[in-house]
Coordinates of C-alpha atoms in Angstrom, one line a residue:
M1 CA 210.3 99.5 75.1
T2 CA 206.8 99.2 76.4
K3 CA 204.3 100.9 74.1
P4 CA 202.3 103.6 75.6
I5 CA 198.6 102.9 76.3
L6 CA 196.9 106.1 77.6
S7 CA 197.6 107.9 74.4
T8 CA 195.3 105.4 72.6
I9 CA 192.4 105.9 74.9
N10 CA 189.9 108.3 73.4
S11 CA 186.6 106.7 74.6
P12 CA 185.5 104.0 77.0
A13 CA 185.4 101.5 74.1
D14 CA 189.2 101.7 73.9
I15 CA 189.4 100.5 77.6
K16 CA 187.2 97.7 76.8
A17 CA 189.4 96.6 73.8
L18 CA 192.6 96.3 75.9
A19 CA 193.9 93.1 77.2
E20 CA 193.3 92.7 81.0
S21 CA 197.1 92.3 81.3
D22 CA 197.6 95.9 80.0
L23 CA 195.4 97.4 82.6
P24 CA 198.0 97.9 85.4
Q25 CA 200.3 99.7 82.8
L26 CA 197.3 101.9 81.9
A27 CA 196.9 102.7 85.7
Q28 CA 200.4 103.6 86.1
E29 CA 200.3 106.0 82.9
V30 CA 197.2 107.6 84.2
R31 CA 199.0 108.4 87.6
D32 CA 202.0 109.9 85.7
E33 CA 199.7 111.9 83.7
L34 CA 198.0 113.2 86.7
I35 CA 201.0 114.3 88.4
R36 CA 202.4 115.8 85.1
V37 CA 199.4 117.9 84.3
L38 CA 198.8 119.2 87.9
S39 CA 202.4 120.0 88.7
D40 CA 204.7 122.7 87.4
E41 CA 205.9 120.3 84.7
N42 CA 202.8 121.5 82.9
P43 CA 203.7 125.2 82.2
T44 CA 200.1 126.4 82.3
S45 CA 199.1 124.3 85.5
V46 CA 197.1 125.8 88.3
G47 CA 197.0 122.6 90.3
G48 CA 194.0 120.6 91.2
H49 CA 192.6 117.6 93.2
L50 CA 195.5 115.3 92.9
G51 CA 195.2 112.9 96.0
P52 CA 191.5 111.9 95.4
N53 CA 192.2 111.1 91.7
L54 CA 195.3 109.1 92.4
G55 CA 193.0 106.9 94.7
V56 CA 190.3 106.1 92.2
V57 CA 192.5 105.1 89.1
E58 CA 191.7 101.4 89.4
L59 CA 188.2 102.0 90.2
T60 CA 187.5 104.2 87.2
I61 CA 189.3 101.7 85.0
A62 CA 187.1 98.9 86.3
L63 CA 183.9 101.0 85.9
H64 CA 184.6 101.8 82.2
R65 CA 185.7 98.3 81.4
V66 CA 182.2 96.8 82.9
F67 CA 179.7 99.6 82.2
E68 CA 178.9 101.6 79.2
T69 CA 178.6 105.5 79.5
P70 CA 176.9 107.5 78.4
K71 CA 174.1 104.9 78.4
D72 CA 175.0 103.8 82.0
K73 CA 175.2 106.5 84.6
F74 CA 178.1 107.3 86.8
V75 CA 177.2 109.7 89.7
F76 CA 180.4 110.9 91.5
D77 CA 179.9 112.6 94.9
V78 CA 181.5 115.9 94.9
S79 CA 183.1 114.8 91.4
H80 CA 186.4 116.3 92.3
Q81 CA 187.8 112.6 91.7
G82 CA 186.5 112.8 88.2
Y83 CA 189.7 113.5 86.4
V84 CA 190.4 109.9 85.4
H85 CA 186.8 109.6 84.1
K86 CA 187.5 112.6 82.0
L87 CA 190.7 111.2 80.6
F88 CA 188.7 108.2 79.4
T89 CA 185.9 110.0 77.8
G90 CA 187.2 111.9 75.0
R91 CA 189.0 114.7 76.9
R92 CA 192.6 113.4 77.0
E93 CA 193.8 115.9 74.6
R94 CA 192.5 118.8 76.6
F95 CA 193.5 117.4 79.9
G96 CA 196.4 119.9 80.3
T97 CA 193.8 122.7 80.5
M98 CA 192.4 121.4 83.7
R99 CA 190.9 124.1 85.8
Q100 CA 192.1 126.8 83.3
Y101 CA 190.0 129.5 81.7
E102 CA 188.0 128.0 78.8
G103 CA 189.7 124.6 79.7
L104 CA 188.3 121.5 81.5
N105 CA 186.3 122.2 84.8
G106 CA 187.9 120.5 88.0
F107 CA 184.4 118.9 88.5
L108 CA 181.9 117.0 86.3
L109 CA 179.9 119.2 84.3
R110 CA 176.8 118.2 82.1
T111 CA 177.6 120.8 79.7
E112 CA 181.1 119.6 79.2
S113 CA 180.4 115.8 78.1
E114 CA 177.5 113.6 77.5
H115 CA 179.5 111.1 79.9
D116 CA 178.9 113.6 82.8
C117 CA 175.4 112.7 83.6
Y118 CA 175.3 114.8 86.8
G119 CA 177.3 118.0 87.8
A120 CA 178.5 118.5 91.4
G121 CA 180.9 120.3 93.6
H122 CA 179.5 119.9 97.1
A123 CA 179.4 116.7 99.1
G124 CA 176.5 114.4 99.8
T125 CA 174.5 115.1 96.7
A126 CA 175.3 111.7 94.7
L127 CA 173.0 109.3 96.4
S128 CA 169.8 111.3 96.1
A129 CA 170.6 112.3 92.5
A130 CA 171.5 108.8 91.4
L131 CA 168.4 107.4 93.1
G132 CA 166.3 109.9 91.1
M133 CA 168.0 108.6 87.9
A134 CA 167.3 105.0 88.8
V135 CA 163.6 105.7 89.7
G136 CA 163.4 107.7 86.3
R137 CA 165.0 104.6 84.5
D138 CA 162.3 102.3 86.0
R139 CA 159.5 104.6 85.3
R140 CA 160.7 104.8 81.6
G141 CA 161.2 101.2 81.4
S142 CA 164.9 101.2 80.2
D143 CA 167.7 99.0 81.4
E144 CA 170.8 101.1 81.9
D145 CA 172.7 100.8 85.1
V146 CA 173.1 103.6 87.6
V147 CA 176.2 103.6 89.7
C148 CA 176.8 106.1 92.6
V149 CA 180.4 106.5 93.8
A150 CA 180.6 108.2 97.1
G151 CA 183.5 108.5 99.5
D152 CA 183.2 107.7 103.1
A153 CA 183.2 111.3 103.9
A154 CA 179.9 111.7 102.1
F155 CA 178.4 109.5 104.8
T156 CA 179.1 112.3 107.3
C157 CA 176.4 114.2 105.3
G158 CA 172.8 113.9 106.7
V159 CA 171.5 114.1 103.3
S160 CA 173.1 110.8 102.2
Y161 CA 171.3 109.1 104.9
E162 CA 168.0 110.7 103.7
A163 CA 168.6 109.2 100.4
L164 CA 169.5 105.7 101.8
N165 CA 166.3 105.7 103.6
N166 CA 164.3 105.9 100.5
V167 CA 166.3 103.4 98.3
A168 CA 164.6 100.2 99.2
H169 CA 161.0 101.2 98.4
S170 CA 162.1 103.4 95.4
T171 CA 164.1 100.8 93.1
K172 CA 165.2 97.4 92.7
R173 CA 168.4 98.0 90.8
F174 CA 170.9 100.3 92.1
I175 CA 174.6 100.1 92.8
V176 CA 176.5 102.2 95.5
V177 CA 180.3 102.2 95.6
L178 CA 181.5 103.4 99.0
N179 CA 185.0 104.5 98.3
D180 CA 186.6 104.3 101.8
N181 CA 190.0 106.1 102.2
E182 CA 189.3 107.6 105.6
W183 CA 189.6 111.0 104.2
S184 CA 187.4 113.7 102.9
I185 CA 189.7 116.8 102.8
A186 CA 191.0 116.2 106.3
K187 CA 190.8 113.0 108.2
N188 CA 187.3 111.8 108.6
V189 CA 185.8 112.3 112.2
G190 CA 182.9 111.2 114.2
A191 CA 180.9 107.8 114.8
I192 CA 180.3 107.1 111.2
A193 CA 184.1 107.2 110.3
H194 CA 184.7 105.0 113.3
Y195 CA 181.9 102.6 112.1
F196 CA 183.5 102.2 108.7
N197 CA 187.0 101.7 110.3
K198 CA 185.5 99.1 112.5
I199 CA 184.0 97.3 109.3
A200 CA 187.4 97.4 107.7
T201 CA 189.5 96.1 110.7
H202 CA 187.1 93.9 112.5
P203 CA 184.7 92.5 110.0
T204 CA 183.7 89.4 111.9
Y205 CA 180.1 89.5 112.8
A206 CA 177.7 86.6 114.1
H207 CA 175.8 86.5 110.8
L208 CA 178.8 86.2 108.6
H209 CA 178.7 82.7 107.1
D210 CA 180.8 80.6 104.6
K211 CA 179.1 81.9 101.5
A212 CA 180.8 85.2 102.0
A213 CA 184.3 83.9 101.9
Q214 CA 183.2 81.6 99.0
F215 CA 181.8 84.5 97.0
V216 CA 185.0 86.6 97.4
E217 CA 187.3 83.7 96.5
M218 CA 185.3 83.0 93.4
L219 CA 185.6 86.5 92.2
G220 CA 189.2 87.3 93.1
G221 CA 190.9 84.0 94.2
K222 CA 192.6 83.3 97.4
F223 CA 194.8 86.3 97.2
A224 CA 191.7 88.7 97.3
K225 CA 190.3 86.6 100.1
N226 CA 193.3 87.4 102.2
F227 CA 194.0 90.9 101.2
A228 CA 192.5 92.3 104.3
H229 CA 195.4 91.0 106.3
K230 CA 197.6 93.6 104.6
I231 CA 195.3 96.2 105.9
E232 CA 195.0 95.5 109.5
A233 CA 196.4 92.5 111.5
G234 CA 193.7 90.2 112.8
V235 CA 191.2 90.7 110.0
K236 CA 189.5 87.5 109.4
N237 CA 187.5 87.9 106.2
L238 CA 187.2 90.4 103.3
L239 CA 183.4 90.4 102.8
A240 CA 181.4 91.5 105.8
P241 CA 177.7 92.3 105.6
S242 CA 176.9 95.5 107.5
V243 CA 173.9 95.6 109.7
M244 CA 173.4 99.4 109.1
F245 CA 173.2 99.1 105.3
E246 CA 171.3 95.9 105.1
D247 CA 168.7 97.4 107.5
L248 CA 168.2 100.2 105.1
G249 CA 167.5 97.6 102.3
L250 CA 171.0 97.5 100.4
R251 CA 172.9 94.3 100.2
Y252 CA 176.4 95.0 101.4
Y253 CA 179.5 93.6 99.9
G254 CA 182.9 94.2 101.2
P255 CA 185.4 95.7 102.0
I256 CA 187.5 94.7 99.0
D257 CA 190.7 96.0 97.6
G258 CA 189.9 99.2 95.6
H259 CA 193.2 98.9 93.7
D260 CA 192.8 95.2 92.5
I261 CA 191.6 95.8 88.9
P262 CA 190.5 92.2 88.2
L263 CA 188.7 91.8 91.5
L264 CA 186.8 95.1 90.9
I265 CA 186.0 94.1 87.4
N266 CA 184.6 90.6 88.5
T267 CA 182.7 92.2 91.5
F268 CA 181.1 94.8 89.1
E269 CA 180.0 92.1 86.6
F270 CA 178.4 90.2 89.3
L271 CA 176.7 93.3 90.9
K272 CA 175.0 94.4 87.6
T273 CA 173.3 91.1 87.5
Q274 CA 171.7 91.8 90.9
N275 CA 167.9 92.7 91.1
E276 CA 168.3 94.5 94.4
P277 CA 170.0 97.7 95.7
V278 CA 173.6 96.8 96.4
L279 CA 176.6 98.6 98.2
L280 CA 180.1 97.7 97.5
H281 CA 182.6 98.9 100.1
I282 CA 186.1 99.4 98.7
L283 CA 189.2 100.4 100.5
T284 CA 191.6 102.8 98.6
Q285 CA 194.7 104.9 99.4
K286 CA 194.3 108.8 98.8
G287 CA 197.3 109.7 96.9
K288 CA 198.2 106.2 95.9
G289 CA 201.5 105.8 93.8
Y290 CA 202.9 109.2 94.8
A291 CA 204.9 109.5 98.1
P292 CA 204.3 113.2 98.9
A293 CA 200.4 112.7 98.5
L294 CA 200.4 109.7 100.8
E295 CA 202.6 111.7 103.4
Q296 CA 200.3 114.6 103.3
P297 CA 196.8 113.6 102.1
D298 CA 195.1 116.9 103.3
K299 CA 197.6 119.0 101.4
F300 CA 197.3 117.0 98.2
H301 CA 193.4 116.8 98.4
G302 CA 193.5 120.1 96.4
L303 CA 196.5 122.3 95.9
G304 CA 198.2 124.7 93.4
K305 CA 200.9 123.6 91.0
F306 CA 203.8 121.9 92.8
E307 CA 207.3 120.4 92.0
P308 CA 206.6 116.8 90.8
K309 CA 209.9 115.2 92.5
T310 CA 209.4 116.6 96.0
G311 CA 205.7 117.7 95.9
K312 CA 206.8 121.2 97.4
T313 CA 204.7 124.2 96.5
A314 CA 205.7 127.8 96.3
S315 CA 205.5 129.8 99.4
T316 CA 203.7 133.2 99.6
S317 CA 205.3 136.3 101.1
S318 CA 202.2 137.1 103.1
P319 CA 199.8 134.9 105.0
T320 CA 196.6 134.0 103.5
Y321 CA 193.5 135.2 105.0
S322 CA 192.8 131.6 106.1
E323 CA 196.1 131.4 107.8
L324 CA 195.6 134.7 109.4
F325 CA 192.3 133.7 110.7
G326 CA 193.4 130.5 112.3
K327 CA 196.4 131.9 114.0
T328 CA 194.5 135.2 115.2
L329 CA 191.6 133.2 116.6
A330 CA 194.2 130.9 118.4
K331 CA 195.7 134.0 120.0
F332 CA 192.4 135.4 121.0
A333 CA 191.5 132.1 122.7
E334 CA 194.6 132.4 124.9
T335 CA 192.8 135.0 127.0
N336 CA 189.1 134.2 126.2
N337 CA 188.1 130.8 127.4
K338 CA 184.5 131.3 125.9
I339 CA 185.9 131.1 122.4
V340 CA 185.5 127.9 120.5
A341 CA 186.0 127.0 116.8
I342 CA 184.0 124.9 114.5
T343 CA 184.6 123.5 110.9
G344 CA 183.0 121.0 108.6
A345 CA 186.0 118.9 107.6
M346 CA 188.1 121.8 106.5
P347 CA 190.8 122.5 109.1
T348 CA 193.5 123.2 106.6
G349 CA 191.3 125.2 104.2
T350 CA 189.9 127.5 106.9
G351 CA 193.1 127.8 108.7
L352 CA 191.7 126.3 111.9
V353 CA 194.5 123.7 111.9
H354 CA 196.5 126.4 113.6
F355 CA 193.7 126.9 116.2
A356 CA 193.3 123.2 116.6
K357 CA 197.1 122.6 117.3
A358 CA 197.1 125.4 120.1
H359 CA 193.6 124.6 121.6
P360 CA 192.5 121.1 120.8
D361 CA 190.0 121.2 123.6
K362 CA 188.2 124.2 122.0
Y363 CA 188.2 122.9 118.5
F364 CA 185.4 120.8 116.8
D365 CA 185.7 119.3 113.3
V366 CA 182.1 117.8 112.7
G367 CA 182.8 116.4 109.2
I368 CA 180.9 117.5 106.1
A369 CA 177.8 118.6 108.1
E370 CA 177.2 122.2 107.8
E371 CA 173.7 122.1 109.2
H372 CA 174.7 120.2 112.2
A373 CA 177.8 122.6 112.7
A374 CA 175.3 125.6 112.7
L375 CA 172.9 124.1 115.1
F376 CA 175.9 122.7 117.3
A377 CA 177.1 126.4 117.4
C378 CA 173.8 127.5 118.4
G379 CA 173.7 125.1 121.3
L380 CA 177.3 126.2 122.5
A381 CA 176.0 129.8 122.3
T382 CA 173.1 129.2 124.6
Q383 CA 175.6 128.0 127.2
G384 CA 177.6 131.2 127.1
F385 CA 180.3 130.2 124.6
K386 CA 181.3 132.2 121.7
P387 CA 181.3 129.8 118.7
F388 CA 183.3 130.9 115.5
L389 CA 181.8 128.9 112.7
A390 CA 184.2 128.8 109.8
I391 CA 182.7 127.5 106.6
Y392 CA 183.4 128.5 103.1
S393 CA 180.8 131.0 101.7
T394 CA 179.6 128.5 99.2
F395 CA 179.1 125.6 101.8
M396 CA 177.3 128.1 104.2
Q397 CA 174.4 128.0 101.8
R398 CA 173.7 124.5 103.2
A399 CA 173.0 125.9 106.6
Y400 CA 170.8 128.7 105.6
D401 CA 167.7 127.6 107.4
M402 CA 169.6 127.3 110.7
I403 CA 171.0 130.8 110.3
I404 CA 167.5 132.0 110.2
H405 CA 165.4 129.8 112.3
D406 CA 167.9 128.9 115.1
M407 CA 170.6 131.5 115.1
A408 CA 168.9 134.8 114.2
L409 CA 165.4 134.2 115.5
Q410 CA 166.9 133.3 119.1
N411 CA 169.5 136.2 118.6
L412 CA 172.3 133.8 119.5
N413 CA 176.0 135.0 119.6
V414 CA 177.4 132.9 116.8
A415 CA 180.1 134.3 114.6
L416 CA 179.9 133.2 111.0
C417 CA 183.3 133.1 109.2
M418 CA 183.0 132.9 105.5
D419 CA 186.2 132.1 103.8
R420 CA 186.2 132.3 99.9
G421 CA 183.8 135.1 100.1
G422 CA 183.8 136.3 96.5
L423 CA 185.3 134.6 93.2
S424 CA 187.2 131.4 93.9
G425 CA 188.8 131.4 90.5
D426 CA 190.0 128.0 89.4
D427 CA 187.4 126.1 91.2
G428 CA 184.5 127.5 89.3
P429 CA 180.8 128.1 89.9
T430 CA 180.3 125.3 92.5
H431 CA 182.8 127.1 94.9
H432 CA 182.5 130.7 94.1
G433 CA 181.2 132.7 97.1
L434 CA 179.1 135.2 95.3
F435 CA 175.8 134.9 97.1
D436 CA 176.2 135.3 100.8
I437 CA 175.5 138.9 100.9
A438 CA 172.1 138.2 99.1
Y439 CA 171.2 135.3 101.4
L440 CA 172.2 137.1 104.6
R441 CA 171.1 140.7 103.9
G442 CA 167.3 140.0 104.6
V443 CA 168.0 138.2 108.0
P444 CA 166.7 140.4 110.8
G445 CA 169.4 141.5 113.3
L446 CA 172.3 139.9 111.6
V447 CA 175.6 142.0 111.3
H448 CA 177.6 141.3 108.2
M449 CA 181.0 142.9 107.2
S450 CA 184.0 142.6 104.8
P451 CA 187.5 143.8 105.5
K452 CA 189.6 145.7 103.0
D453 CA 192.9 144.3 104.1
E454 CA 194.5 141.9 106.7
D455 CA 194.9 144.6 109.4
E456 CA 191.3 145.4 109.2
F457 CA 190.5 141.7 109.0
V458 CA 192.1 141.2 112.5
D459 CA 190.1 144.2 114.0
M460 CA 186.9 142.7 112.6
L461 CA 187.7 139.4 114.3
W462 CA 188.4 141.2 117.4
T463 CA 185.1 143.0 117.2
M464 CA 183.3 139.8 116.5
A465 CA 184.8 138.2 119.6
H466 CA 183.5 141.0 121.7
H467 CA 180.0 141.3 120.0
S468 CA 177.1 140.2 122.2
G469 CA 174.1 141.4 120.1
G470 CA 173.4 138.3 118.2
P471 CA 174.8 136.6 115.1
I472 CA 177.6 138.4 113.3
A473 CA 179.2 137.3 110.0
I474 CA 182.3 138.2 108.1
R475 CA 183.1 137.4 104.4
Y476 CA 186.8 137.4 103.2
P477 CA 188.5 136.3 100.1
R478 CA 190.6 133.3 99.1
G479 CA 194.3 133.6 99.2
V480 CA 196.3 136.7 100.3
G481 CA 195.3 140.3 100.6
T482 CA 197.2 143.5 100.2
G483 CA 200.0 142.5 102.7
A484 CA 199.0 145.0 105.4
V485 CA 200.5 143.8 108.6
P486 CA 198.0 143.6 111.6
K487 CA 198.9 145.9 114.4
A488 CA 200.0 144.4 117.7
Q489 CA 196.7 145.1 119.6
P490 CA 193.5 145.0 117.4
K491 CA 190.9 147.8 117.9
L492 CA 187.1 147.4 118.2
L493 CA 185.4 148.7 115.2
E494 CA 182.1 150.8 115.7
I495 CA 179.4 148.7 114.1
G496 CA 177.8 150.5 111.2
K497 CA 180.5 152.9 110.8
A498 CA 182.3 153.3 107.4
E499 CA 185.9 154.5 106.8
V500 CA 186.3 157.6 104.5
I501 CA 189.8 156.9 102.9
K502 CA 189.8 160.0 100.6
H503 CA 187.6 163.0 100.4
G504 CA 188.3 164.0 96.9
G505 CA 189.8 167.5 97.5
T506 CA 188.8 170.7 99.0
Q507 CA 185.6 170.9 97.0
P508 CA 182.9 168.1 97.1
A509 CA 184.0 165.2 95.2
R510 CA 181.9 164.7 91.9
V511 CA 182.1 160.9 92.3
A512 CA 181.9 158.8 95.5
L513 CA 183.3 155.5 95.3
F514 CA 182.3 152.7 97.9
G515 CA 184.7 149.7 97.5
L516 CA 183.5 146.9 99.6
G517 CA 186.1 144.6 101.1
Q518 CA 189.1 143.7 98.8
M519 CA 187.3 145.8 96.1
C520 CA 188.3 148.9 98.0
A521 CA 191.6 148.7 96.1
M522 CA 189.7 148.8 92.7
A523 CA 187.8 151.8 94.0
E524 CA 191.1 153.5 94.7
Q525 CA 192.4 152.6 91.2
T526 CA 189.1 154.1 89.8
A527 CA 189.7 157.3 91.6
A528 CA 193.1 157.7 90.2
L529 CA 191.8 157.2 86.6
L530 CA 188.9 159.8 87.2
E531 CA 191.2 162.3 88.6
A532 CA 193.5 161.8 85.7
Q533 CA 190.6 163.1 83.6
G534 CA 190.1 166.0 86.1
I535 CA 187.2 164.4 87.8
S536 CA 187.4 164.5 91.7
A537 CA 186.5 161.4 93.4
A538 CA 186.1 160.3 97.1
V539 CA 187.0 156.7 98.2
I540 CA 184.8 155.1 101.1
N541 CA 185.5 151.7 102.7
P542 CA 182.0 150.7 103.6
R543 CA 183.2 147.9 106.0
W544 CA 179.6 147.1 107.1
I545 CA 177.2 145.4 104.6
K546 CA 174.6 145.4 107.5
P547 CA 173.9 147.8 109.0
L548 CA 174.9 150.2 106.4
D549 CA 176.5 153.5 107.4
T550 CA 173.5 155.5 106.2
G551 CA 174.9 158.8 107.5
T552 CA 178.1 158.5 105.5
L553 CA 176.2 157.3 102.4
E554 CA 173.6 160.1 102.5
F555 CA 176.4 162.7 103.1
F556 CA 178.1 161.7 99.8
A557 CA 174.9 161.1 97.9
R558 CA 173.7 164.5 98.5
S559 CA 177.1 166.1 97.6
A560 CA 178.4 164.0 94.8
E561 CA 177.0 163.6 91.2
V562 CA 177.4 159.9 91.0
I563 CA 177.7 157.0 93.6
C564 CA 179.7 153.9 92.4
T565 CA 179.7 150.6 94.4
F566 CA 182.2 147.9 94.0
E567 CA 181.7 144.3 95.2
D568 CA 183.0 140.7 94.7
H569 CA 179.4 139.4 94.7
V570 CA 176.6 139.2 92.2
L571 CA 174.8 142.5 91.6
H572 CA 171.3 140.9 92.2
N573 CA 170.4 141.6 96.0
G574 CA 174.1 142.7 96.6
F575 CA 175.6 145.5 98.4
G576 CA 174.9 147.9 95.6
C577 CA 171.3 147.0 95.8
A578 CA 171.3 147.9 99.4
V579 CA 172.7 151.3 98.6
I580 CA 170.0 151.9 96.0
E581 CA 167.3 150.8 98.3
H582 CA 168.4 153.3 101.1
L583 CA 168.8 156.2 98.7
S584 CA 165.4 155.5 97.3
D585 CA 163.7 155.3 100.8
A586 CA 165.6 158.5 101.7
G587 CA 164.3 160.3 98.6
I588 CA 167.9 160.8 97.3
K589 CA 168.1 160.7 93.4
T590 CA 171.8 160.5 92.9
P591 CA 172.5 157.9 90.2
V592 CA 174.3 154.8 91.3
A593 CA 176.7 152.8 89.2
R594 CA 177.5 149.3 90.3
I595 CA 180.5 147.0 89.6
G596 CA 179.9 143.3 90.5
W597 CA 179.2 140.0 88.8
P598 CA 176.4 139.6 86.4
D599 CA 173.2 137.4 86.9
Q600 CA 174.8 134.1 85.7
F601 CA 176.9 131.4 87.1
I602 CA 180.5 132.4 86.7
E603 CA 182.9 130.0 85.0
H604 CA 186.2 128.9 86.2
G605 CA 189.4 130.6 85.5
A606 CA 192.0 133.0 86.7
V607 CA 190.3 136.0 88.7
D608 CA 192.0 138.7 86.6
I609 CA 190.7 137.1 83.4
L610 CA 187.3 136.7 84.7
R611 CA 187.2 140.2 86.1
K612 CA 188.1 141.7 82.9
K613 CA 185.6 139.7 80.9
H614 CA 182.8 140.4 83.1
G615 CA 183.5 144.3 83.6
L616 CA 185.0 144.2 87.3
T617 CA 187.9 146.5 86.5
A618 CA 188.7 150.1 87.3
E619 CA 188.5 151.0 83.7
A620 CA 185.0 149.4 83.3
A621 CA 183.9 151.5 86.3
V622 CA 185.1 154.7 84.6
E623 CA 183.2 153.8 81.5
K624 CA 180.0 153.4 83.5
I625 CA 180.5 156.6 85.7
T626 CA 181.5 159.0 82.9
P627 CA 178.1 159.1 80.9
M628 CA 176.3 159.4 84.3
L629 CA 178.1 162.6 85.1
K630 CA 176.6 164.0 81.9
T631 CA 173.1 163.0 82.8
K632 CA 173.1 164.3 86.6
K633 CA 169.6 165.8 86.2
A634 CA 167.8 162.4 85.7
G635 CA 164.5 162.4 87.5
S636 CA 165.0 159.4 89.8
A637 CA 167.6 157.5 91.4
K638 CA 168.9 154.9 88.8
S639 CA 171.4 152.3 88.4
V640 CA 173.7 151.3 85.8
A641 CA 175.0 147.6 86.3

């Protein structure tokens, strides 16, 4: 029986100590462990980024074989493909806690390990950050290597080219690994993706000379030299200098087999001796070694726990908000030719895969390019179209200038659809959508709303489709809602008009609870707890973040003893702040309690656990409200947060 290897790996030094002949076995054991930990074979699994990590096993082995972290720096773009790196850097025994509360983060985290030199979670950041590290090294006079690992999808981000434009005159020693698997989350799109494919499949340029073939044969032998024939018939050579990268001042090597460990090791040994910026183009398979992930790369980019033999995941009884969005918008577009849909490499995550199937000519995936997506939507709006821009709340941050300068300033009819508006649980602080109310609330003329359930969600989408007064935004949570079935014909909602769900009895309610979006359910739970104590409570579904229903707010603020707001957002500059500001301006001194996230980056973990820890529960709301009832006569509008 073959002796296990992975169980002996506690640091990168242990990889260096292995015989080279043991490395393929290590790669297989790593793949087995990835599948075990992220599947339901692990009782506590919450899933994770399986496909990307299966694709970088050999690359990560080679990196740790040649370089020495934490002295040398590995900067992974997005860093969702950093699980293997975590296995090799002292976190193997905790690997089963991946993405769980108080467990390992699903991305690299500087506070988690000295081997994680840079944290990330969004695409396109690695080249600039790594270049900054290289320049810092040069100025300090030290000799460590800086290696930037970026997928081909990172090169659909404009910021990656901003970095490349500065490499040549900034440093002489810099290694970029272009990990080309033709996928970001969905299949990569656009001219850049086509360009990389052209390099991989037709790498015969006029300036390719004999030294190229000699170099790769020296590193990996004749087998490596001929590897490209396995990828695409007609490929003549493995190593093809790229005009684009060389014009930017990076010596280009590749493409080479990203699963050939000896070739990768020999190539990195060579590249670390070069006194010029270099780019190594490797070809990998996203999901390598696991058939279900190879068959469905988009699904296995990131998923919940799954059955390991088949790759099947548990189905939900109700559609997610994302699925409902894509299917609903597709239905609207059947009778409205002005509707178009735009996403940034997230057709499955946003649900637009359903729209794309029904209306391929009205669907645009622009790659991981949120700034371009927003400007592209603006251009379409000037031509009379109604663009629905579907981008996660956390990623919409990247298009903020375009929302103000191009969209709002010109009063263009663009619909901003912010999926994952609220806590994103297991993904952690890089993906929580906890800031969009704050960054949109001050934009003049912009309308912003949040639905309490799926039926109201469809009504809001219908209202957005008919809105012609400028930009309009909606935030909605990850996953499923309450299970409310949308009615056959959605209705137009009056902009700026809240819904009173419960008045609180024949007498004016002592407490008025304003539960925004999915937090309306928590407001109803709070009302039940208060009424069990003999305290009458009204429940209001605000619907609108901007404009506020000031009439309804003032009515309850003048009659109730306490106002309490609920939001799945940071308290600072959130919905509760808008309520306090208006009451102050109106001279109404009714105290306001606020339930929301504190002024800190919220860790990863199950939503229920994190809500309880940070005081976003009905019980916590009652604890805040009760003492304020006793201090009704306070001299000014005040807040308890």
